Amino acid sequence: MNVLSVVSEVYPLIKTGGLADVAGALPAALAEFDIQSLTVIPGYRKVLAATPERTEIAMLRDLLGHDARIHLCKAGGLDLLIVDIPALFDRDGSPYQDATGAPFADNWERFAVFSLAGARIAAGEIPGIQPELLHVHDWQTALAPVYLRYRLRHVMPTVLTLHNIAFQGQYAFGIMPQLGLPPAAFSIDCLEYYGDIGYLKGGILTADAITTVSPTYAREILARPLGMGLEGVLQKRRNDLYGIVNGIDLETWSPEQDPLLPAPYGVDQLDRRGENRAALLARVGLPDLGGPLFAVLTRLAWQKGSDLIEPVAEEIFAAGGQIIVCGEGDPLIEKGLQALAARHPDKVAVVVGYNETMAHLIMGGADVLLQPSRFEPCGLTQLYAMRYGTIPLAARTGGLSETIIDANDAALARDVATGFQFYPVNAESLRHAIFMVSEVFRDGQTWQRLQRQAMTADFSWSRSAAQYAQLFEALHEHHTRINASDTPSHSRRAI
Ligand code: ADP
Ligand code: GLC
């Protein structure tokens, strides 16, 4: 089967978070099930710079007034189509924000146009490209199935994956005339959202199936507070909602052969982690105080509970621990953490920014990865951490709750624990959890058992890709059966 995956970021070309990792890793995993993926991404400045070998294969005209050059290329093992519209995508900054961190004012237009491009490619407008299923991700591409149905009137199976419903693409109703959709698309059964227009809502109500990135999150979003306003809409679609947990790319994240680690190691060479620890501490300018090294690697955001680090720092110091933070985001949280580092220069280091080398060094050299997320659809950093024997201390929510086996006494006794969980998400319960973690850390043998269990847990894509493949094939078969019947085309629905 040929799948067209339309997505706003993809590793290794452009990444702001886990969405890029998933979009980058899923195609190879699906290929094992005879599913070929073609990935469509915007021609951001960074993407064009990274793909000099591309070939222009088509021009899509009049995408809400914009013309797009479509380039085909191979990069990072992916087959890519790049939608090149300089006026919308050739800019500095991240895919969504300018250099000051403010969202681009025309994001509503950038991602409507990109979604329309994806829908037109899915519908077969480029000769030689005949996708059999359209897969879109998050609000940025959620309009593609809406365009497919309401504007192009093209019937094919469509799947929307929700990586994070905190971001919904909600815009004032005033943009309606510019979206190029008929009035029916703006009804309460599609885009109308609390008096505004909701891209994600439109996608949820239009796609044939909706997946999200863990079974736990799939349940959590059916109710408040984690439904974040979409719980009613999701309940309507609950029979078509699937939770499929993310895997990780075991080539990029392999402690045995990680080129970014001074001392790669296997599960029986845990002592080699000492060299990575030394390199990590040296890189951030901290002395080695010999205690547990707590690390934070994340977008600094309310979602990630990054504001809770500062209030629990004393508990970490009391355990002889040190803290290394690598992240960027909320300027207030950044400032608070930098002030903490200034007060404790030998115990806390903060690296503001996005840094791939630091990410790997942290996984290979820290002891504990702190993840006090208030919600977490899946979370990938705990998976990387476990693979490297850095033990996650994470909130019991979303994907964190089902990918980590909490080191309670029963799990420790049975040698199945892979990390620590705490709940509710507040400073008091995190302090208590830090105390418990530090106690186990002092018992070197138990800690090493925990590390080995974490490192040998299976986080490969194969099981999850099988679930995607099964879903895609079921939708495809259903579609083919309906198409083969005598149903007049105007009343056909994919599912
Ligand atoms: P989210 O997508 O919500 O940000 P995930 O855990 O799914 O969370 O994915 C985050 C991804 O971004 C991971 O690949 C992680 O390694 C990476 N990452 C987060 N912060 C940084 C940082 N400061 N430097 C480098 N990589 C980072
Ligand atoms: C989102 C979520 C994160 C998830 C990632 C990839 O960014 O916040 O939990 O792991 O998408 O699906």
Coordinates of C-alpha atoms and ligand atoms in Angstrom, one line a residue:
M1 CA 0.0 0.0 0.0
N2 CA 1.1 3.6 -0.7
V3 CA 0.6 6.0 2.1
L4 CA 1.0 9.8 1.9
S5 CA 2.1 11.2 5.2
V6 CA 1.6 15.0 5.4
V7 CA 3.4 16.5 8.4
S8 CA 4.8 19.8 9.5
E9 CA 8.2 18.5 10.8
V10 CA 10.3 15.4 10.3
Y11 CA 13.6 14.2 11.7
P12 CA 16.4 14.6 10.6
L13 CA 15.4 17.6 8.5
I14 CA 13.5 19.8 10.9
K15 CA 12.4 19.1 14.5
T16 CA 10.8 20.9 17.4
G17 CA 9.7 17.8 19.3
G18 CA 8.6 14.2 19.3
L19 CA 6.3 14.7 16.2
A20 CA 9.4 14.9 14.0
D21 CA 10.9 11.8 15.6
V22 CA 7.8 9.8 15.0
A23 CA 7.3 11.1 11.4
G24 CA 10.9 10.2 10.7
A25 CA 10.9 6.7 12.1
L26 CA 7.4 5.4 11.2
P27 CA 8.0 5.0 7.4
A28 CA 10.9 2.5 7.9
A29 CA 8.9 0.6 10.4
L30 CA 5.8 0.5 8.1
A31 CA 8.0 -0.7 5.2
E32 CA 8.4 -4.0 7.1
F33 CA 4.7 -4.5 6.5
D34 CA 4.8 -3.7 2.8
I35 CA 3.6 -0.1 3.3
Q36 CA 5.5 2.5 1.3
S37 CA 5.4 6.0 2.7
L38 CA 5.9 9.3 0.9
T39 CA 6.3 12.2 3.3
V40 CA 5.1 15.7 2.4
I41 CA 6.7 18.6 4.3
P42 CA 6.8 22.4 3.9
G43 CA 9.8 23.9 2.2
Y44 CA 11.2 25.7 5.3
R45 CA 14.5 27.5 4.7
K46 CA 16.3 24.8 6.7
V47 CA 14.7 22.0 4.7
L48 CA 15.6 23.5 1.4
A49 CA 19.2 24.0 2.6
A50 CA 19.4 20.4 3.7
T51 CA 18.2 18.9 0.4
P52 CA 20.3 20.3 -2.5
E53 CA 19.8 17.0 -4.4
R54 CA 16.0 17.6 -4.9
T55 CA 14.2 17.5 -8.2
E56 CA 11.3 19.7 -9.1
I57 CA 8.5 17.4 -10.3
A58 CA 5.4 19.5 -10.4
M59 CA 3.8 22.9 -9.8
L60 CA 0.6 23.1 -7.9
R61 CA -1.2 26.3 -8.8
D62 CA -3.6 28.4 -6.8
L63 CA -3.4 27.0 -3.4
L64 CA -5.5 29.7 -1.8
G65 CA -3.7 32.1 -4.1
H66 CA -0.2 30.6 -3.8
D67 CA 1.7 28.5 -6.3
A68 CA 3.9 25.7 -5.0
R69 CA 6.9 24.1 -6.6
I70 CA 6.9 20.4 -5.6
H71 CA 10.3 18.8 -5.1
L72 CA 11.0 15.1 -4.8
C73 CA 14.0 13.9 -2.8
K74 CA 15.5 11.3 -0.6
A75 CA 16.9 12.3 2.8
G76 CA 17.5 10.5 6.0
G77 CA 16.2 7.3 4.4
L78 CA 12.8 9.0 3.7
D79 CA 11.1 9.6 0.4
L80 CA 10.0 13.2 0.6
L81 CA 7.9 15.7 -1.3
I82 CA 8.7 19.3 -0.4
V83 CA 6.0 22.0 -0.8
D84 CA 8.1 25.0 -1.7
I85 CA 6.2 28.3 -1.3
P86 CA 8.9 30.9 -0.3
A87 CA 6.3 33.5 0.8
L88 CA 5.0 31.2 3.4
F89 CA 8.0 29.0 4.4
D90 CA 11.3 30.5 3.5
R91 CA 11.9 32.3 6.8
D92 CA 14.1 32.3 9.9
G93 CA 12.9 30.9 13.1
S94 CA 11.2 27.6 13.9
P95 CA 8.5 26.1 11.8
Y96 CA 5.9 27.9 13.9
Q97 CA 7.5 30.8 15.5
D98 CA 9.7 33.8 14.7
A99 CA 13.1 34.4 16.3
T100 CA 11.4 36.1 19.3
G101 CA 9.3 33.0 20.0
A102 CA 6.0 34.6 18.8
P103 CA 3.8 32.4 16.6
F104 CA 3.8 33.6 13.0
A105 CA 0.7 35.7 12.4
D106 CA -0.1 33.9 9.2
N107 CA 0.1 30.4 10.6
W108 CA -3.6 29.9 9.9
E109 CA -2.8 30.5 6.2
R110 CA 0.5 28.6 6.1
F111 CA -0.9 25.4 7.3
A112 CA -4.3 25.7 5.5
V113 CA -2.3 26.1 2.2
F114 CA 0.1 23.2 3.2
S115 CA -2.9 21.0 4.1
L116 CA -4.6 21.8 0.8
A117 CA -1.4 20.9 -1.1
G118 CA -1.3 17.6 0.8
A119 CA -4.9 16.9 0.0
R120 CA -4.4 17.7 -3.7
I121 CA -1.3 15.4 -3.9
A122 CA -3.3 12.7 -2.0
A123 CA -6.1 13.0 -4.6
G124 CA -3.6 12.2 -7.4
E125 CA -2.9 15.5 -8.9
I126 CA 0.7 14.8 -9.5
P127 CA 1.1 12.2 -12.3
G128 CA 2.8 9.0 -11.1
I129 CA 1.9 9.6 -7.5
Q130 CA -1.1 7.6 -6.5
P131 CA -1.5 7.4 -2.7
E132 CA -4.0 4.9 -1.3
L133 CA -4.3 6.4 2.2
L134 CA -3.7 9.9 3.6
H135 CA -2.1 10.1 7.0
V136 CA -2.0 13.5 8.7
H137 CA -0.6 14.7 12.0
D138 CA -1.8 17.3 14.5
W139 CA -3.6 20.6 13.8
Q140 CA -1.1 21.7 11.2
T141 CA -2.3 19.2 8.7
A142 CA -5.7 18.4 10.1
L143 CA -7.4 20.4 7.4
A144 CA -6.2 18.0 4.7
P145 CA -9.0 15.5 5.1
V146 CA -11.4 18.5 5.3
Y147 CA -10.2 19.8 2.0
L148 CA -10.3 16.3 0.6
R149 CA -14.0 15.8 1.5
Y150 CA -15.5 19.3 1.2
R151 CA -13.4 20.9 -1.6
L152 CA -12.0 18.1 -3.7
R153 CA -14.8 15.7 -3.1
H154 CA -12.3 12.9 -3.3
V155 CA -12.9 9.7 -1.4
M156 CA -10.0 7.8 0.0
P157 CA -9.1 6.5 3.5
T158 CA -7.8 9.1 5.9
V159 CA -6.1 8.9 9.3
L160 CA -5.4 11.7 11.7
T161 CA -2.8 11.1 14.4
L162 CA -3.1 13.3 17.5
H163 CA 0.4 13.9 19.0
N164 CA -0.8 16.6 21.3
I165 CA -4.3 18.1 21.5
A166 CA -3.1 21.1 23.5
F167 CA -2.3 22.7 20.2
Q168 CA -5.5 22.9 18.2
G169 CA -5.2 25.5 15.4
Q170 CA -8.0 27.7 16.7
Y171 CA -8.7 30.9 14.7
A172 CA -11.3 33.6 14.5
F173 CA -14.2 33.0 12.3
G174 CA -13.2 35.9 10.1
I175 CA -10.7 33.8 8.2
M176 CA -13.5 31.7 6.8
P177 CA -13.8 33.3 3.3
Q178 CA -10.1 32.8 2.7
L179 CA -10.1 29.1 3.4
G180 CA -11.7 28.1 0.1
L181 CA -14.2 25.8 1.7
P182 CA -18.0 25.6 1.2
P183 CA -20.4 26.8 4.0
A184 CA -21.1 23.2 5.0
A185 CA -17.5 22.8 6.2
F186 CA -18.1 25.6 8.8
S187 CA -21.0 23.9 10.5
I188 CA -20.8 22.5 14.0
D189 CA -20.2 19.1 12.5
C190 CA -16.9 20.2 11.1
L191 CA -14.9 23.4 11.7
E192 CA -17.1 25.5 14.0
Y193 CA -15.4 25.5 17.4
Y194 CA -16.8 27.6 20.3
G195 CA -17.6 30.4 17.8
D196 CA -14.2 30.1 16.2
I197 CA -12.7 27.8 13.6
G198 CA -10.9 24.7 14.9
Y199 CA -8.6 23.0 12.4
L200 CA -8.0 20.0 14.8
K201 CA -11.7 19.7 15.4
G202 CA -12.4 19.6 11.7
G203 CA -9.9 16.9 11.2
I204 CA -11.2 14.8 14.1
L205 CA -14.7 15.0 12.6
T206 CA -13.6 14.3 9.1
A207 CA -10.8 11.7 9.2
D208 CA -11.9 8.0 8.9
A209 CA -9.8 7.0 11.9
I210 CA -8.1 9.0 14.6
T211 CA -5.1 7.6 16.4
T212 CA -3.2 9.0 19.3
V213 CA 0.2 8.1 20.6
S214 CA -0.6 6.0 23.6
P215 CA -3.7 4.0 24.8
T216 CA -3.7 5.9 28.1
Y217 CA -3.8 9.3 26.4
A218 CA -6.6 7.9 24.1
R219 CA -8.7 7.3 27.2
E220 CA -7.6 10.5 29.0
I221 CA -8.7 12.8 26.2
L222 CA -12.3 11.5 26.2
A223 CA -12.9 13.5 29.4
R224 CA -11.9 16.8 31.1
P225 CA -9.4 18.2 31.7
L226 CA -7.2 16.5 29.2
G227 CA -9.7 16.6 26.4
M228 CA -9.0 20.3 26.4
G229 CA -12.4 21.3 25.0
L230 CA -12.4 18.4 22.4
E231 CA -13.7 15.7 24.8
G232 CA -17.2 15.9 23.4
V233 CA -16.0 15.7 19.8
L234 CA -13.7 12.8 20.6
Q235 CA -16.5 10.9 22.4
K236 CA -18.5 11.2 19.2
R237 CA -15.6 9.5 17.4
R238 CA -14.6 7.1 20.1
N239 CA -15.3 4.0 18.0
D240 CA -12.8 5.2 15.5
L241 CA -10.2 6.4 18.0
Y242 CA -7.1 4.2 18.6
G243 CA -4.2 4.5 21.0
I244 CA -0.9 3.3 19.5
V245 CA 2.1 3.9 21.6
N246 CA 5.2 5.4 19.9
G247 CA 8.4 3.4 19.4
I248 CA 11.9 4.7 19.1
D249 CA 14.5 4.7 16.4
L250 CA 17.0 2.1 17.7
E251 CA 19.7 3.2 15.3
T252 CA 19.7 6.9 16.4
W253 CA 19.3 5.9 20.0
S254 CA 21.7 3.1 20.7
P255 CA 24.1 3.3 23.6
E256 CA 26.3 0.6 22.0
Q257 CA 27.1 2.6 18.9
D258 CA 26.3 6.2 19.6
P259 CA 28.8 8.5 17.8
L260 CA 27.9 11.3 20.2
L261 CA 29.0 9.5 23.3
P262 CA 32.7 9.5 24.3
A263 CA 32.2 5.9 25.7
P264 CA 29.5 3.8 24.0
Y265 CA 28.4 0.9 26.1
G266 CA 26.3 -2.2 26.3
V267 CA 24.1 -3.5 29.1
D268 CA 27.0 -5.4 30.6
Q269 CA 29.4 -2.4 30.5
L270 CA 27.6 0.0 32.8
D271 CA 30.8 1.2 34.3
R272 CA 31.7 2.9 31.0
R273 CA 28.9 5.3 31.7
G274 CA 31.4 7.0 34.1
E275 CA 33.3 8.4 31.2
N276 CA 30.2 9.9 29.7
R277 CA 29.2 11.3 33.1
A278 CA 32.6 13.0 33.3
A279 CA 32.2 14.4 29.8
L280 CA 28.7 15.7 30.5
L281 CA 29.8 17.4 33.7
A282 CA 32.8 18.9 32.1
R283 CA 30.8 20.2 29.2
V284 CA 28.4 22.1 31.5
G285 CA 31.2 23.2 33.9
L286 CA 30.1 21.3 37.0
P287 CA 32.4 19.4 39.4
D288 CA 31.6 15.8 40.2
L289 CA 30.1 15.7 43.7
G290 CA 29.6 11.9 43.4
G291 CA 25.9 11.8 44.0
P292 CA 22.9 11.2 41.7
L293 CA 22.9 13.3 38.6
F294 CA 19.4 14.5 37.7
A295 CA 18.8 15.7 34.2
V296 CA 16.0 17.6 32.5
L297 CA 15.8 17.5 28.7
T298 CA 12.7 19.1 27.3
R299 CA 10.8 22.0 26.0
L300 CA 10.5 24.2 29.1
A301 CA 6.8 24.4 29.3
W302 CA 3.8 24.1 31.7
Q303 CA 2.9 20.8 30.0
K304 CA 6.3 19.4 31.0
G305 CA 6.1 20.6 34.6
S306 CA 9.4 22.5 34.1
D307 CA 8.3 25.1 36.7
L308 CA 8.4 22.3 39.3
I309 CA 12.2 21.8 39.1
E310 CA 13.2 24.9 41.0
P311 CA 10.9 24.2 44.0
V312 CA 12.3 20.7 44.4
A313 CA 16.0 21.5 43.9
E314 CA 16.7 21.5 47.7
E315 CA 15.5 17.9 48.0
I316 CA 17.9 16.9 45.2
F317 CA 20.8 18.7 47.0
A318 CA 19.9 17.0 50.3
A319 CA 20.4 13.7 48.5
G320 CA 23.9 14.8 47.4
G321 CA 22.5 15.3 43.9
Q322 CA 23.2 17.7 41.0
I323 CA 20.9 19.0 38.3
I324 CA 21.6 19.5 34.6
V325 CA 18.9 21.2 32.5
C326 CA 18.9 21.4 28.7
G327 CA 15.9 23.0 27.1
E328 CA 14.3 26.1 25.9
G329 CA 10.8 27.6 25.9
D330 CA 8.9 29.7 28.5
P331 CA 11.2 32.7 29.2
L332 CA 10.0 32.9 32.9
I333 CA 10.9 29.2 33.5
E334 CA 14.3 29.7 31.7
K335 CA 15.1 32.7 34.0
G336 CA 14.0 30.9 37.1
L337 CA 16.3 28.0 36.3
Q338 CA 19.2 30.2 35.4
A339 CA 18.8 32.1 38.7
L340 CA 18.9 28.7 40.5
A341 CA 22.1 27.8 38.7
A342 CA 23.6 31.2 39.6
R343 CA 22.8 30.5 43.3
H344 CA 24.3 27.0 43.2
P345 CA 27.1 27.1 40.6
D346 CA 28.5 23.7 41.6
K347 CA 25.2 21.9 41.8
V348 CA 23.1 23.2 38.9
A349 CA 23.9 23.8 35.2
V350 CA 21.4 25.2 32.7
V351 CA 22.0 25.0 28.9
V352 CA 19.3 27.0 27.2
G353 CA 18.7 25.8 23.7
Y354 CA 18.1 22.8 21.6
N355 CA 21.2 20.6 21.5
E356 CA 21.3 17.2 20.0
T357 CA 24.8 16.3 21.4
M358 CA 23.7 17.3 24.9
A359 CA 20.6 15.2 24.5
H360 CA 22.7 12.1 23.8
L361 CA 25.3 12.9 26.5
I362 CA 22.5 13.3 29.1
M363 CA 21.1 9.9 28.2
G364 CA 24.6 8.3 28.3
G365 CA 25.9 10.0 31.4
A366 CA 23.1 11.1 33.8
D367 CA 21.5 8.9 36.5
V368 CA 17.9 10.1 36.6
L369 CA 15.7 11.9 33.9
L370 CA 13.2 14.1 35.6
Q371 CA 9.8 14.3 33.7
P372 CA 7.1 15.9 35.9
S373 CA 4.7 16.3 32.9
R374 CA 1.2 17.5 33.7
F375 CA 0.1 15.6 30.6
E376 CA 2.1 13.6 28.1
P377 CA 0.5 12.0 25.1
C378 CA 3.4 9.6 24.8
G379 CA 6.8 11.1 25.6
L380 CA 9.9 9.9 23.9
T381 CA 12.7 11.1 26.2
Q382 CA 11.8 8.5 28.9
L383 CA 12.1 5.8 26.2
Y384 CA 15.6 7.1 25.1
A385 CA 16.6 7.4 28.8
M386 CA 15.6 3.8 29.6
R387 CA 17.4 2.5 26.5
Y388 CA 20.6 4.2 27.9
G389 CA 20.1 3.1 31.5
T390 CA 19.2 6.6 32.7
I391 CA 16.3 6.0 35.0
P392 CA 13.2 8.1 34.4
L393 CA 11.4 9.8 37.3
A394 CA 8.1 10.7 35.7
A395 CA 4.5 11.7 36.3
R396 CA 2.0 9.0 36.1
T397 CA 0.1 10.3 33.1
G398 CA -0.4 9.5 29.4
G399 CA 2.4 7.5 27.7
L400 CA 4.6 7.9 30.8
S401 CA 2.3 5.8 32.9
E402 CA 2.3 2.9 30.4
T403 CA 5.9 2.9 29.2
I404 CA 7.6 2.9 32.6
I405 CA 7.2 0.2 35.2
D406 CA 7.2 1.9 38.6
A407 CA 9.9 0.7 41.0
N408 CA 7.5 0.0 43.8
D409 CA 8.5 -2.8 46.2
A410 CA 6.6 -5.5 44.2
A411 CA 8.1 -4.5 40.9
L412 CA 11.6 -4.3 42.5
A413 CA 11.2 -7.7 44.1
R414 CA 10.2 -9.2 40.8
D415 CA 13.0 -7.5 38.8
V416 CA 10.6 -5.8 36.4
A417 CA 10.8 -2.2 37.4
T418 CA 12.3 0.3 34.8
G419 CA 11.7 3.7 36.4
F420 CA 9.8 5.7 39.0
Q421 CA 6.4 7.3 38.8
F422 CA 4.7 9.9 41.0
Y423 CA 1.3 11.4 41.2
P424 CA -0.3 14.0 41.7
V425 CA 1.9 16.3 39.8
N426 CA 3.0 18.9 42.4
A427 CA 6.2 19.8 44.2
E428 CA 5.3 17.9 47.3
S429 CA 4.8 14.6 45.7
L430 CA 7.8 15.1 43.4
R431 CA 9.9 15.8 46.5
H432 CA 8.8 12.6 48.1
A433 CA 9.6 10.7 44.8
I434 CA 13.0 12.3 44.7
F435 CA 13.7 11.0 48.2
M436 CA 12.6 7.5 47.2
V437 CA 14.7 7.5 44.1
S438 CA 17.7 8.7 46.1
E439 CA 17.3 5.8 48.6
V440 CA 17.3 3.2 45.8
F441 CA 20.2 5.0 44.1
R442 CA 22.3 4.4 47.3
D443 CA 21.9 0.7 46.9
G444 CA 24.2 0.3 43.9
Q445 CA 23.2 -3.3 43.1
T446 CA 19.5 -2.6 43.0
W447 CA 20.1 0.5 40.9
Q448 CA 22.1 -1.5 38.4
R449 CA 19.3 -4.1 38.1
L450 CA 16.9 -1.3 37.4
Q451 CA 19.2 0.0 34.7
R452 CA 19.5 -3.4 33.1
Q453 CA 15.8 -3.9 33.1
A454 CA 15.2 -0.5 31.6
M455 CA 17.9 -1.0 28.9
T456 CA 16.5 -4.4 27.8
A457 CA 12.8 -3.3 27.6
D458 CA 11.4 -3.4 24.1
F459 CA 10.7 0.0 22.7
S460 CA 11.1 -0.9 19.1
W461 CA 8.6 0.3 16.5
S462 CA 7.7 -3.2 15.3
R463 CA 4.7 -3.8 17.6
S464 CA 3.3 -0.3 17.1
A465 CA 4.0 -0.3 13.3
A466 CA 2.0 -3.6 13.1
Q467 CA -1.0 -1.8 14.7
Y468 CA -0.7 1.1 12.3
A469 CA -0.4 -1.4 9.4
Q470 CA -3.4 -3.3 10.5
L471 CA -5.5 -0.2 10.8
F472 CA -4.3 1.2 7.4
E473 CA -5.1 -2.1 5.7
A474 CA -8.5 -2.4 7.3
L475 CA -9.4 1.1 6.1
H476 CA -8.0 0.4 2.6
E477 CA -9.9 -2.9 2.3
H478 CA -13.1 -1.3 3.4
H479 CA -12.6 1.5 0.9
T480 CA -11.8 -0.9 -1.9
R481 CA -14.9 -2.9 -1.1
I482 CA -17.2 0.1 -1.1
N483 CA -15.7 1.4 -4.4
A484 CA -16.2 -2.0 -6.0
S485 CA -19.9 -2.0 -5.1
D486 CA -22.5 -0.2 -7.2
T487 CA -23.0 2.7 -4.8
P488 CA -23.1 6.0 -6.7
S489 CA -20.0 7.9 -6.0
H490 CA -21.6 10.9 -4.5
S491 CA -22.9 8.9 -1.6
R492 CA -19.7 6.9 -1.0
R493 CA -17.9 7.4 2.2
A494 CA -14.6 5.8 3.0
I495 CA -15.9 4.2 6.2
Ligands
ADP1 P1 7.4 16.7 22.9 O1 7.3 16.3 21.5 O2 6.2 17.0 23.7 O3 8.4 17.9 23.1 P2 8.7 14.1 23.3 O4 9.3 13.5 24.5 O5 7.8 13.3 22.5 O6 8.1 15.5 23.8 O7 9.9 14.5 22.3 C1 10.9 15.5 22.5 C2 12.0 15.3 21.5 O8 12.8 16.5 21.5 C3 12.9 14.2 21.9 O9 13.5 13.7 20.7 C4 14.0 14.9 22.7 O10 15.2 14.3 22.7 C5 14.1 16.2 22.0 N1 14.5 17.4 22.8 C6 13.7 18.0 23.8 N2 14.4 19.1 24.3 C7 15.6 19.1 23.7 C8 16.8 19.9 23.8 N3 16.8 20.9 24.6 N4 17.8 19.6 23.0 C9 17.8 18.5 22.2 N5 16.7 17.7 22.0 C10 15.7 18.0 22.8
GLC2 C1 3.8 15.4 21.2 C2 3.7 15.0 22.6 C3 4.6 13.9 23.1 C4 4.7 12.8 22.0 C5 5.1 13.4 20.7 C6 5.2 12.4 19.6 O1 4.8 16.4 21.0 O2 3.7 16.1 23.5 O3 4.1 13.3 24.3 O4 5.7 11.8 22.4 O5 4.1 14.3 20.3 O6 4.1 11.6 19.3

